[in-house]
Amino acid sequence: MNMTTGGMITGALLIGSRDVMEGPEFRAVDPTRGTTIEPAFTEAGPADVAQAAALAAAAFPAYRATTPEQRAGFLEAIATEIEAIGDALIERAAQETGLPPARLTGERGRTTGQLRLFASWVRAGGADEPRLDSPLPERKPLPRSDLRLRHIGIGPVAVFGASNFPLAFSVAGGDTAAALAAGCPVVVKGHPAHPGTSELVGRAIRKAVADAGLPEGVFSLLSGTSHGLGGALVADPRIAAVGFTGSRAGGLALVNIANSRPVPIPVYAEMSSINPVFLLPAALAARAEALGTGFIGSLTMGAGQFCTNPGLVIAIEGEGLDRFLASAGAAVQAAQAATMLTPGIAGAYARGVTALAQTGATEIARGGAEAGPNACRPALFVTDAAAFLAEPALSHEVFGASSLVIRCRDEAEMVDVARAVEGQLTATLHLEAADHPLAAQLLPVLEEKAGRILANGWPTGVEVCHAMVHGGPFPATSDPRSTSVGTLAIRRFLRPVCYQDLPEALLPAAVKRGNPLHLPRLLDGKIVSTPEPEAVK
Amino acid sequence: MNMTTGGMITGALLIGSRDVMEGPEFRAVDPTRGTTIEPAFTEAGPADVAQAAALAAAAFPAYRATTPEQRAGFLEAIATEIEAIGDALIERAAQETGLPPARLTGERGRTTGQLRLFASWVRAGGADEPRLDSPLPERKPLPRSDLRLRHIGIGPVAVFGASNFPLAFSVAGGDTAAALAAGCPVVVKGHPAHPGTSELVGRAIRKAVADAGLPEGVFSLLSGTSHGLGGALVADPRIAAVGFTGSRAGGLALVNIANSRPVPIPVYAEMSSINPVFLLPAALAARAEALGTGFIGSLTMGAGQFCTNPGLVIAIEGEGLDRFLASAGAAVQAAQAATMLTPGIAGAYARGVTALAQTGATEIARGGAEAGPNACRPALFVTDAAAFLAEPALSHEVFGASSLVIRCRDEAEMVDVARAVEGQLTATLHLEAADHPLAAQLLPVLEEKAGRILANGWPTGVEVCHAMVHGGPFPATSDPRSTSVGTLAIRRFLRPVCYQDLPEALLPAAVKRGNPLHLPRLLDGKIVSTPEPEAVK
């Protein structure tokens, strides 16, 4: 047992209000040193999955019956409890991930800000999204009934913590915040690379559950290293939806399990994206050197371990591209090797870079020599558009600070490359006013390929707000209809229910006649936030 | 070739602007007489599927670039063209389906009204659903970009015509209207039971496409009798989503094909529902006889061929239930046999009724003797809750005018039955004020089971409006997050795209600074319909 300032790490599974410490053990690895870290963590087994799912199902009716204000207050309390852990959280996360404390402090702010944004969105009616149609008793040939719609939580949600954001896409990350905001209990399958961080955050959520007087099953945390654990969770009949961020193979495996259930369920898997960046001619002519250094800054940030890392750069050959490559190449050579999240990720990066070279891409530059057991050296490759279009392997994501520059002969070939890429989280245009005609050709293609289109920026920052889309067509995600970041993500975990002619006394508050929750509501096709007029007699 | 007043029936496939009449032939059947009807229709093959899908993909960029006003005008033009077919449409539909002309006239009004409602919804911003977050250039530690979100069509949509609504859930039915409203080209797989009706409506849509100057691939109609046709359409890589109404086996087959594609796509399959009706004690005491006759009116309407047909009635045993059964039984005996849509459906109904009897349900009453080759006799069965809970086969949908009454010992057993049913399109409560405590127990259970909950009505009317949900948990549908009726259905065929720092000149009109389309937009979390204020400097 290891007491820290703001939290406790025991190695237990958190199943509702109960600590479970029976089962095989595993330990986290300090990737910077290549050594294991105490304490031992409990590996969850099938019985633990079943118990957590049963508690979640038992908690669902009471939890989804909370008012928007109650649910918002609960989300805010989670944020406060996470802050209350203090430095212990940052220290443990840094030790388990090799990420610098400054980055983790920023990520903690993003995590708590995300919980508070969802709280405000729930208060603003973003979970209920009520819709009313006035009765028309005199209508011929048939009267219209009194019809009222609200959204309710879809049921208990399984959330898979991601390795690369140990706070913002993990135990209390975006999927957990969205699911809790939607009124769904959450069972987290914690990522085995940061089990101590997960337990600290899990205990913060558990305390908020208890303080709010909510049923214990609103939240459970299961840890473990086996693929079977995640599969068992997705297969459990009480789980109603799944949020996942990770590899393409991992995501597709969960999708297949979900589709094979007697009752299939939605899986929101964010999987694979190489985030093409198009350098248009006038922008390249105007600022090739600055683009080169900006690009490598985005590429190497966080050891390149972002889903939105710019893994593909497309430009037309010529003097501007040569200057860009010289600048980017120099920046790569000057870049330090950086510790990756896990030995597995570091190994996969090394293999991916080797495969790129073997597939015919030419190495332009590598970053500084390796500094530790799991450090990665940034890498920059180049190839021409014809080779890229002919070789699908050149499109494979290499998770880490590796990128491939595509030389195009002309604008038409640049558009061809845009058409050839798979679905992406982001697509970026660097442009000047003179580039607008070419950008106007690329935009409709990119809209069908990506969830977010940026101009004159780099894709590695993802704002948590109302207008964000962190999603996109397959294989970027398994479901292009949604986002995993921002308030629109709440729709992942909601379903609509219509009430026809229900007596006022039995109507849920969100759709009662007097609008007691003061929510914006769609009344006969128009948004109104005042109480609706009396029904037509 | 067969010229009629308002339209032409040639038997051709309508592939974009081209009539295709090469391939095997099939004919419609007049179910009332059991005879085939002229002319012969062309059976679509793999090459036809590929051509229709290729045209749809080619049309998608231009079609989704239409303004809300252009798309709304197009939807309204389709409605006008359908009306212009005149009586020929009703006559042909009546001949192909055995449904009475009055019902079909009403269904035509519903179909054109649905197109016009979607037109108004597109004008009101229901397709774009724009969201803006103001830039915060001075924010520390990092500025916030200018972020704008709109929704775009997901891509070409395959729509499967349903047998039981030859207009409202067929070629120009709800899925087609929602997909076109969302900016998606549509390839309809027409139901082989009403190919002439389908061709008439298909030609009306084609004329609206041409008159609006839209690319021909915005709409195609493929007909045929083979399961392979539908499978090939769902497997085509250019199809991005599927709308289906039909049997559970048919829906699940399409879901499996969609999930097995290299790029999986969403399938919205409406499949199977028995629509439980709960008769609460005080309501039963107050009006058992009226409930009995009202129930049988709903059960036998349209020969019971509604997805929302009340196939299960749950009540507590006693004098009230006895009166209800006497009343309902007499109404069934007095009911006429009615022609079903197809010989296949009539055969399946006969087998389903036989199976119910063999599974231990007791027949209370049958309707009048059969009147034609494909007529069905209404049937009413009763069993007790213990038997129902023990025998899953008693929950199987019998498509047609057959229903099963469940006798419960007490309120607790009634709640047990509610918990035991599968996902449903609807659940109905008949109640008085004295029943509210029991209703309050049932409601949370039913909300998790059904898309629509009615009080003191019958589920067989489905209003087309903003607050309707015609959907529900599996197996009622393959996706409980959506509805196939009402304006919320547009979300099936949309996906969000975010624009970050895009120059004004390149922004889509829905998210331009001046709000030139005058759409309601979510600005920093609040709905506004006026142009947004100038961005913070």
Coordinates of C-alpha atoms in Angstrom, one line a residue, chain A residues 121 124 466, chain B residues 132 521-529:
Chain A
W121 CA -24.2 21.4 -21.5
A124 CA -28.5 23.8 -21.0
H466 CA -19.2 22.8 -28.9
Chain B
L132 CA -19.7 28.0 -33.7
R521 CA -26.8 28.3 -35.0
L522 CA -25.3 27.3 -31.6
L523 CA -22.9 30.1 -30.8
D524 CA -20.7 29.4 -27.7
G525 CA -23.4 27.0 -26.4
K526 CA -26.5 29.2 -27.0
I527 CA -28.9 29.0 -30.0
V528 CA -29.0 32.3 -31.9
S529 CA -30.6 32.9 -35.2

